[in-house]
Short mmCIF file of C-alpha atoms in Angstrom, two decimals:
data_model
loop_
_atom_site.label_atom_id
_atom_site.label_comp_id
_atom_site.label_asym_id
_atom_site.label_seq_id
_atom_site.Cartn_x
_atom_site.Cartn_y
_atom_site.Cartn_z
CA UNK A 1 23.14 -11.60 -20.50
CA UNK A 2 23.48 -8.11 -19.11
CA UNK A 3 24.15 -7.87 -15.38
CA UNK A 4 23.09 -4.80 -13.42
CA UNK A 5 23.22 -3.69 -9.80
CA UNK A 6 19.68 -2.97 -8.60
CA UNK A 7 20.57 -1.51 -5.21
CA UNK A 8 18.08 -0.74 -2.46
CA UNK A 9 16.94 2.80 -3.33
CA UNK A 10 13.24 2.96 -4.14
CA UNK A 11 13.71 5.89 -6.48
CA UNK A 12 13.75 4.76 -10.10
CA UNK A 13 11.01 6.68 -11.89
CA UNK A 14 9.72 6.92 -15.43
CA UNK A 15 7.26 9.82 -15.86
CA UNK A 16 6.16 8.54 -19.26
CA UNK A 17 5.19 5.04 -18.14
CA UNK A 18 4.45 5.60 -14.45
CA UNK A 19 7.18 3.27 -13.23
CA UNK A 20 8.21 3.69 -9.60
CA UNK A 21 10.38 1.16 -7.80
CA UNK A 22 13.84 -0.38 -7.64
CA UNK A 23 13.76 -1.82 -11.17
CA UNK A 24 14.28 0.02 -14.48
CA UNK A 25 11.24 0.86 -16.59
CA UNK A 26 10.03 -2.31 -18.34
CA UNK A 27 8.66 -0.61 -21.48
CA UNK A 28 10.63 -1.50 -24.65
CA UNK A 29 12.68 1.36 -26.02
CA UNK A 30 12.21 3.59 -22.97
CA UNK A 31 15.16 5.83 -22.10
CA UNK A 32 14.56 5.00 -18.42
CA UNK A 33 14.73 1.25 -19.06
CA UNK A 34 16.79 -1.35 -20.89
CA UNK A 35 16.91 -2.46 -24.52
CA UNK A 36 17.49 -6.03 -23.36
CA UNK A 37 14.45 -8.26 -22.86
CA UNK A 38 16.07 -9.86 -19.82
CA UNK A 39 18.84 -9.10 -17.36
CA UNK A 40 20.63 -10.60 -14.39
CA UNK A 41 20.41 -8.82 -11.06
CA UNK A 42 23.79 -8.51 -9.43
CA UNK A 43 23.40 -9.88 -5.90
CA UNK A 44 24.38 -7.75 -2.91
CA UNK A 45 25.05 -10.91 -0.88
CA UNK A 46 28.23 -12.79 -1.75
CA UNK A 47 27.60 -16.36 -2.83
CA UNK A 48 23.85 -16.01 -3.31
CA UNK A 49 22.17 -17.09 -6.53
CA UNK A 50 21.54 -14.21 -8.97
CA UNK A 51 17.99 -13.42 -10.04
CA UNK A 52 16.95 -13.29 -13.67
CA UNK A 53 14.35 -10.73 -14.76
CA UNK A 54 12.44 -11.02 -18.05
CA UNK A 55 10.14 -8.52 -19.70
CA UNK A 56 6.48 -9.59 -19.80
CA UNK A 57 3.67 -8.04 -21.82
CA UNK A 58 0.16 -7.70 -20.36
CA UNK A 59 -3.11 -6.87 -22.13
CA UNK A 60 -5.16 -4.01 -20.69
CA UNK A 61 -8.97 -4.24 -20.46
CA UNK A 62 -9.00 -0.57 -21.49
CA UNK A 63 -7.11 -1.38 -24.69
CA UNK A 64 -3.44 -1.72 -25.58
CA UNK A 65 -0.72 -3.35 -23.54
CA UNK A 66 1.67 -2.64 -20.69
CA UNK A 67 4.86 -4.24 -19.39
CA UNK A 68 6.61 -5.44 -16.24
CA UNK A 69 9.75 -7.29 -15.22
CA UNK A 70 9.09 -10.88 -14.14
CA UNK A 71 11.53 -12.53 -11.72
CA UNK A 72 12.58 -16.17 -11.97
CA UNK A 73 12.16 -16.89 -8.25
CA UNK A 74 8.66 -15.86 -7.21
CA UNK A 75 5.19 -16.08 -8.77
CA UNK A 76 3.69 -12.99 -10.40
CA UNK A 77 1.36 -12.80 -7.38
CA UNK A 78 4.14 -11.03 -5.47
CA UNK A 79 4.70 -8.38 -8.16
CA UNK A 80 1.08 -7.86 -9.26
CA UNK A 81 0.22 -4.82 -7.07
CA UNK A 82 3.34 -2.88 -8.09
CA UNK A 83 2.73 -3.62 -11.78
CA UNK A 84 -0.86 -2.44 -11.43
CA UNK A 85 0.01 0.84 -9.69
CA UNK A 86 2.64 1.58 -12.33
CA UNK A 87 -0.01 1.15 -15.04
CA UNK A 88 -2.50 3.29 -13.08
CA UNK A 89 0.08 6.09 -12.92
CA UNK A 90 0.81 5.77 -16.64
CA UNK A 91 -2.90 6.18 -17.41
CA UNK A 92 -3.06 9.14 -14.98
CA UNK A 93 -5.74 7.39 -12.92
CA UNK A 94 -3.73 8.03 -9.76
CA UNK A 95 -1.31 10.89 -9.02
CA UNK A 96 2.25 10.53 -10.27
CA UNK A 97 3.53 12.66 -7.37
CA UNK A 98 2.44 13.52 -3.85
CA UNK A 99 2.68 16.64 -1.70
CA UNK A 100 5.87 16.97 0.32
CA UNK A 101 4.00 16.61 3.62
CA UNK A 102 0.80 14.91 4.78
CA UNK A 103 -0.83 15.18 8.20
CA UNK A 104 -2.06 12.76 10.83
CA UNK A 105 -4.71 14.31 13.09
CA UNK A 106 -4.66 12.90 16.59
CA UNK A 107 -5.36 13.43 20.28
CA UNK A 108 -2.78 14.66 22.77
CA UNK A 109 -2.29 11.07 23.97
CA UNK A 110 -1.79 9.91 20.39
CA UNK A 111 0.76 12.65 19.78
CA UNK A 112 2.77 11.58 22.83
CA UNK A 113 2.80 7.95 21.69
CA UNK A 114 3.82 8.72 18.12
CA UNK A 115 6.70 10.96 19.18
CA UNK A 116 7.94 8.51 21.84
CA UNK A 117 7.96 5.51 19.53
CA UNK A 118 8.52 7.33 16.22
CA UNK A 119 5.84 5.10 14.73
CA UNK A 120 2.13 5.27 13.95
CA UNK A 121 -0.57 2.87 15.09
CA UNK A 122 -1.95 0.88 12.18
CA UNK A 123 -5.47 -0.01 13.27
CA UNK A 124 -7.36 -3.15 12.25
CA UNK A 125 -9.90 -1.80 9.76
CA UNK A 126 -12.74 -3.85 11.27
CA UNK A 127 -12.49 -1.57 14.32
CA UNK A 128 -12.60 1.69 12.37
CA UNK A 129 -15.38 4.18 13.05
CA UNK A 130 -17.30 3.14 9.94
CA UNK A 131 -16.66 -0.30 8.41
CA UNK A 132 -18.71 0.76 5.39
CA UNK A 133 -15.61 2.64 4.22
CA UNK A 134 -13.99 -0.62 3.10
CA UNK A 135 -17.29 -2.30 2.18
CA UNK A 136 -17.80 0.44 -0.42
CA UNK A 137 -14.69 -0.64 -2.32
CA UNK A 138 -15.41 -4.35 -1.95
CA UNK A 139 -18.84 -3.91 -3.53
CA UNK A 140 -17.27 -2.25 -6.59
CA UNK A 141 -14.87 -5.15 -6.94
CA UNK A 142 -17.67 -7.67 -6.56
CA UNK A 143 -19.47 -6.20 -9.59
CA UNK A 144 -16.44 -6.76 -11.81
CA UNK A 145 -15.69 -10.22 -10.40
CA UNK A 146 -19.27 -11.33 -11.06
CA UNK A 147 -19.13 -10.01 -14.63
CA UNK A 148 -15.83 -11.78 -15.33
CA UNK A 149 -17.11 -15.02 -13.78
CA UNK A 150 -20.05 -15.08 -16.19
CA UNK A 151 -17.74 -14.87 -19.23
CA UNK A 152 -14.71 -16.91 -18.05
CA UNK A 153 -13.89 -19.91 -20.23
CA UNK A 154 -11.06 -21.50 -18.22
CA UNK A 155 -12.20 -23.76 -15.40
CA UNK A 156 -9.35 -22.74 -13.07
CA UNK A 157 -10.20 -19.06 -13.60
CA UNK A 158 -13.86 -19.71 -12.80
CA UNK A 159 -12.81 -21.42 -9.55
CA UNK A 160 -10.56 -18.46 -8.71
CA UNK A 161 -13.32 -15.92 -9.31
CA UNK A 162 -15.72 -17.99 -7.18
CA UNK A 163 -13.18 -17.98 -4.35
CA UNK A 164 -12.83 -14.21 -4.68
CA UNK A 165 -16.58 -13.77 -4.38
CA UNK A 166 -16.47 -15.64 -1.08
CA UNK A 167 -13.52 -13.56 0.09
CA UNK A 168 -15.27 -10.32 -0.76
CA UNK A 169 -18.16 -11.40 1.44
CA UNK A 170 -15.96 -12.15 4.47
CA UNK A 171 -12.21 -11.56 4.34
CA UNK A 172 -10.08 -13.32 6.97
CA UNK A 173 -6.95 -11.27 6.36
CA UNK A 174 -5.95 -8.50 8.71
CA UNK A 175 -6.04 -5.03 7.15
CA UNK A 176 -4.12 -2.40 9.14
CA UNK A 177 -4.65 1.26 8.28
CA UNK A 178 -3.36 4.66 9.35
CA UNK A 179 -5.07 7.71 7.88
CA UNK A 180 -3.52 11.03 6.88
CA UNK A 181 -4.77 14.17 5.18
CA UNK A 182 -3.30 16.43 2.56
CA UNK A 183 -4.86 19.35 4.47
CA UNK A 184 -3.01 20.96 7.36
CA UNK A 185 -6.02 22.87 8.73
CA UNK A 186 -9.20 20.83 8.35
CA UNK A 187 -11.99 21.75 10.76
CA UNK A 188 -13.71 18.39 10.30
CA UNK A 189 -10.46 16.58 11.12
CA UNK A 190 -9.88 18.71 14.23
CA UNK A 191 -13.37 17.87 15.42
CA UNK A 192 -13.12 14.16 14.69
CA UNK A 193 -9.63 13.30 15.92
CA UNK A 194 -8.12 15.90 18.20
CA UNK A 195 -6.21 19.16 18.51
CA UNK A 196 -2.89 18.11 16.94
CA UNK A 197 -1.87 17.39 13.35
CA UNK A 198 1.55 15.79 12.89
CA UNK A 199 3.22 16.51 9.56
CA UNK A 200 5.18 13.66 7.99
CA UNK A 201 7.41 13.99 4.91
CA UNK A 202 5.86 11.70 2.30
CA UNK A 203 8.88 9.89 0.86
CA UNK A 204 10.29 8.56 4.16
CA UNK A 205 6.75 7.68 5.27
CA UNK A 206 6.17 5.60 2.12
CA UNK A 207 9.36 3.62 2.82
CA UNK A 208 8.69 3.22 6.54
CA UNK A 209 6.46 0.13 6.43
CA UNK A 210 8.02 -2.87 4.73
CA UNK A 211 5.51 -4.22 2.21
CA UNK A 212 3.01 -1.52 3.14
CA UNK A 213 1.54 0.96 0.67
CA UNK A 214 0.89 4.69 0.90
CA UNK A 215 -1.73 5.98 -1.56
CA UNK A 216 -4.25 8.81 -1.77
CA UNK A 217 -7.86 7.73 -1.42
CA UNK A 218 -9.83 7.83 -4.68
CA UNK A 219 -13.31 9.41 -4.51
CA UNK A 220 -14.31 9.64 -8.19
CA UNK A 221 -16.62 6.75 -9.15
CA UNK A 222 -15.63 6.66 -12.84
CA UNK A 223 -11.95 6.42 -11.91
CA UNK A 224 -12.66 3.77 -9.29
CA UNK A 225 -14.39 1.58 -11.89
CA UNK A 226 -11.47 1.86 -14.32
CA UNK A 227 -8.99 0.96 -11.58
CA UNK A 228 -11.06 -2.07 -10.60
CA UNK A 229 -11.24 -3.27 -14.21
CA UNK A 230 -7.48 -3.06 -14.65
CA UNK A 231 -6.63 -4.58 -11.28
CA UNK A 232 -8.95 -7.59 -11.43
CA UNK A 233 -7.96 -8.37 -15.02
CA UNK A 234 -4.28 -8.09 -14.13
CA UNK A 235 -4.65 -10.49 -11.19
CA UNK A 236 -6.44 -13.00 -13.41
CA UNK A 237 -3.75 -12.66 -16.10
CA UNK A 238 -1.02 -13.09 -13.47
CA UNK A 239 -2.78 -16.20 -12.18
CA UNK A 240 -3.03 -17.68 -15.68
CA UNK A 241 0.67 -17.03 -16.31
CA UNK A 242 1.71 -18.58 -13.00
CA UNK A 243 -0.47 -21.63 -13.60
CA UNK A 244 0.70 -22.14 -17.18
CA UNK A 245 4.37 -21.82 -16.15
CA UNK A 246 4.10 -23.99 -13.00
CA UNK A 247 5.13 -21.17 -10.66
CA UNK A 248 2.73 -22.09 -7.86
CA UNK A 249 4.15 -25.40 -6.61
CA UNK A 250 5.13 -24.03 -3.21
CA UNK A 251 1.98 -21.99 -2.65
CA UNK A 252 -0.50 -23.57 -5.03
CA UNK A 253 -3.57 -21.79 -3.67
CA UNK A 254 -2.03 -18.40 -2.94
CA UNK A 255 -4.40 -16.57 -5.29
CA UNK A 256 -7.43 -18.21 -3.66
CA UNK A 257 -6.37 -17.84 -0.01
CA UNK A 258 -4.94 -14.35 -0.06
CA UNK A 259 -7.24 -11.52 -0.85
CA UNK A 260 -5.20 -9.24 -3.07
CA UNK A 261 -8.47 -7.46 -3.90
CA UNK A 262 -8.42 -5.78 -0.50
CA UNK A 263 -5.27 -3.95 -1.51
CA UNK A 264 -7.33 -1.83 -3.87
CA UNK A 265 -10.63 -1.65 -1.98
CA UNK A 266 -9.07 0.11 1.02
CA UNK A 267 -8.20 3.12 -1.17
CA UNK A 268 -11.79 3.80 -2.28
CA UNK A 269 -14.37 5.97 -0.50
CA UNK A 270 -17.74 7.43 -1.33
CA UNK A 271 -17.52 10.75 -3.26
CA UNK A 272 -19.29 12.47 -0.35
CA UNK A 273 -16.02 12.30 1.65
CA UNK A 274 -13.92 14.06 -1.01
CA UNK A 275 -13.16 17.07 1.24
CA UNK A 276 -11.10 14.85 3.57
CA UNK A 277 -8.31 14.61 0.95
CA UNK A 278 -7.27 11.41 2.69
CA UNK A 279 -4.12 9.36 2.27
CA UNK A 280 -3.82 5.88 3.71
CA UNK A 281 -0.83 3.87 4.82
CA UNK A 282 -1.98 0.25 4.56
CA UNK A 283 -0.52 -3.11 5.50
CA UNK A 284 -2.41 -6.34 4.79
CA UNK A 285 -1.40 -9.43 6.72
CA UNK A 286 -1.37 -12.68 4.73
CA UNK A 287 -0.70 -15.29 7.44
CA UNK A 288 -1.03 -18.30 5.11
CA UNK A 289 1.51 -16.93 2.66
CA UNK A 290 3.90 -15.67 5.34
CA UNK A 291 3.86 -18.97 7.20
CA UNK A 292 4.65 -20.90 4.02
CA UNK A 293 7.90 -18.89 3.81
CA UNK A 294 8.67 -19.26 7.52
CA UNK A 295 7.74 -15.65 8.36
CA UNK A 296 5.51 -14.84 11.31
CA UNK A 297 2.78 -12.23 11.23
CA UNK A 298 3.53 -9.09 13.27
CA UNK A 299 2.18 -9.28 16.83
CA UNK A 300 -0.84 -7.19 17.73
CA UNK A 301 -0.97 -4.54 20.42
CA UNK A 302 -4.14 -3.17 22.01
CA UNK A 303 -5.43 0.23 23.07
CA UNK A 304 -8.65 1.68 24.42
CA UNK A 305 -10.61 3.96 22.08
CA UNK A 306 -14.17 5.19 22.46
CA UNK A 307 -15.07 2.54 24.99
CA UNK A 308 -13.63 -0.33 22.92
CA UNK A 309 -10.52 -2.49 23.00
CA UNK A 310 -8.94 -1.87 19.60
CA UNK A 311 -6.15 -4.04 18.11
CA UNK A 312 -3.37 -2.34 16.17
CA UNK A 313 0.16 -2.93 14.92
CA UNK A 314 2.90 -0.32 15.52
CA UNK A 315 4.28 0.60 12.12
CA UNK A 316 7.83 -0.26 13.23
CA UNK A 317 6.69 -3.86 13.85
CA UNK A 318 5.32 -4.44 10.34
CA UNK A 319 8.42 -6.06 8.99
CA UNK A 320 9.16 -8.96 6.67
CA UNK A 321 12.92 -8.81 6.69
CA UNK A 322 15.77 -9.04 9.17
CA UNK A 323 16.27 -5.26 9.11
CA UNK A 324 14.46 -3.14 11.66
CA UNK A 325 12.26 -0.35 10.34
CA UNK A 326 13.80 3.10 10.74
CA UNK A 327 12.04 5.70 12.93
CA UNK A 328 9.50 8.00 11.32
CA UNK A 329 10.59 11.50 10.41
CA UNK A 330 8.40 14.34 11.68
CA UNK A 331 8.59 17.63 9.79
CA UNK A 332 6.13 19.81 11.72
CA UNK A 333 3.30 19.91 14.25
CA UNK A 334 0.16 21.96 13.63
CA UNK A 335 -2.12 22.91 16.53
CA UNK A 336 -5.88 23.18 16.14
CA UNK A 337 -7.98 26.34 16.47
CA UNK A 338 -8.91 25.66 20.11
CA UNK A 339 -5.34 25.11 21.30
CA UNK A 340 -3.82 27.50 23.84
CA UNK A 341 -0.34 28.71 24.74
CA UNK A 342 0.16 26.04 27.39
CA UNK A 343 -0.49 23.26 24.87
CA UNK A 344 1.98 24.81 22.44
CA UNK A 345 4.59 25.14 25.19
CA UNK A 346 4.09 21.53 26.25
CA UNK A 347 4.37 20.30 22.67
CA UNK A 348 7.64 22.17 22.15
CA UNK A 349 9.14 20.88 25.40
CA UNK A 350 8.07 17.31 24.69
CA UNK A 351 9.60 17.41 21.20
CA UNK A 352 12.83 18.78 22.65
CA UNK A 353 13.00 16.06 25.30
CA UNK A 354 12.54 13.41 22.63
CA UNK A 355 15.34 14.62 20.39
CA UNK A 356 13.22 16.71 17.99
CA UNK A 357 14.03 20.31 18.94
CA UNK A 358 14.04 21.54 15.32
CA UNK A 359 10.51 20.39 14.44
CA UNK A 360 8.36 23.41 13.58
CA UNK A 361 5.29 23.99 15.77
CA UNK A 362 2.61 26.35 14.51
#
């Protein structure tokens, strides 16, 4: 069996098949992948057991098939989101590339906190200005889940879909979100959030939150429906594979307890908000799953916003490994139309005092 060194760089890409991640492209015959149908991952830790990866074929509800690498250690539940997003990129349902910089609009107080800590505050979505933002995506998912439930023939799949319907009505998992915009001069964003927009380079930002996901928000209804079809079908197929191959002994009800569906719903918004050009950095806490592997959920912090006590998690605290998250890079700071010279001067001095003298301010 072929042995390869995976490494830690999240930079392997296949433009043809949408693959992004640390593994080679899984499509047979691809120049960015392997001819072998399985390979052994060379361990970076001396004495540890090597992992075996095998190619798996999946059927698409839109027709045809797609592929992923399946590890021998963990259920497909852990790899399902990455496999789905790779397929969505291949079908050009989501962008294959992002702008170099995206912007977080914030108040002066928020700017000071972000620069001091080199992290962003990931707010519990239930405390966002409009909870209907996430409800919109959940309702789309519910339509597909109901349709699949009515045609499911396997009893265990019917039970799974019933559990998902309950979860869609009232999720118990913590969804933490930070919003960004692809626009560096949005009047509506200035009005809603404050006089400062902090520019973050996209690639380091995407790697900043362990197990988090950075994606643009999708506003087009037809695209949303296709994404939902693929995602729900893939989760069901992953569940069937894990059940048939006895991969769920340690976490037998992981598909029922943990609401993977939220991981798609948070990236949908009503078409009326298209002008926001929003990107979201999202982390979803699965306490039941984490606890089963001896990992604690990140602790919550609290802040005051608009007369409320709002829970959040600093992005540097969202961690599922022994390595501490690296500080966020800041590429530039943009000041709003009502800013004055004193604000600009204060911003420059504050950046300098915090070790960021070369950050552009405009």
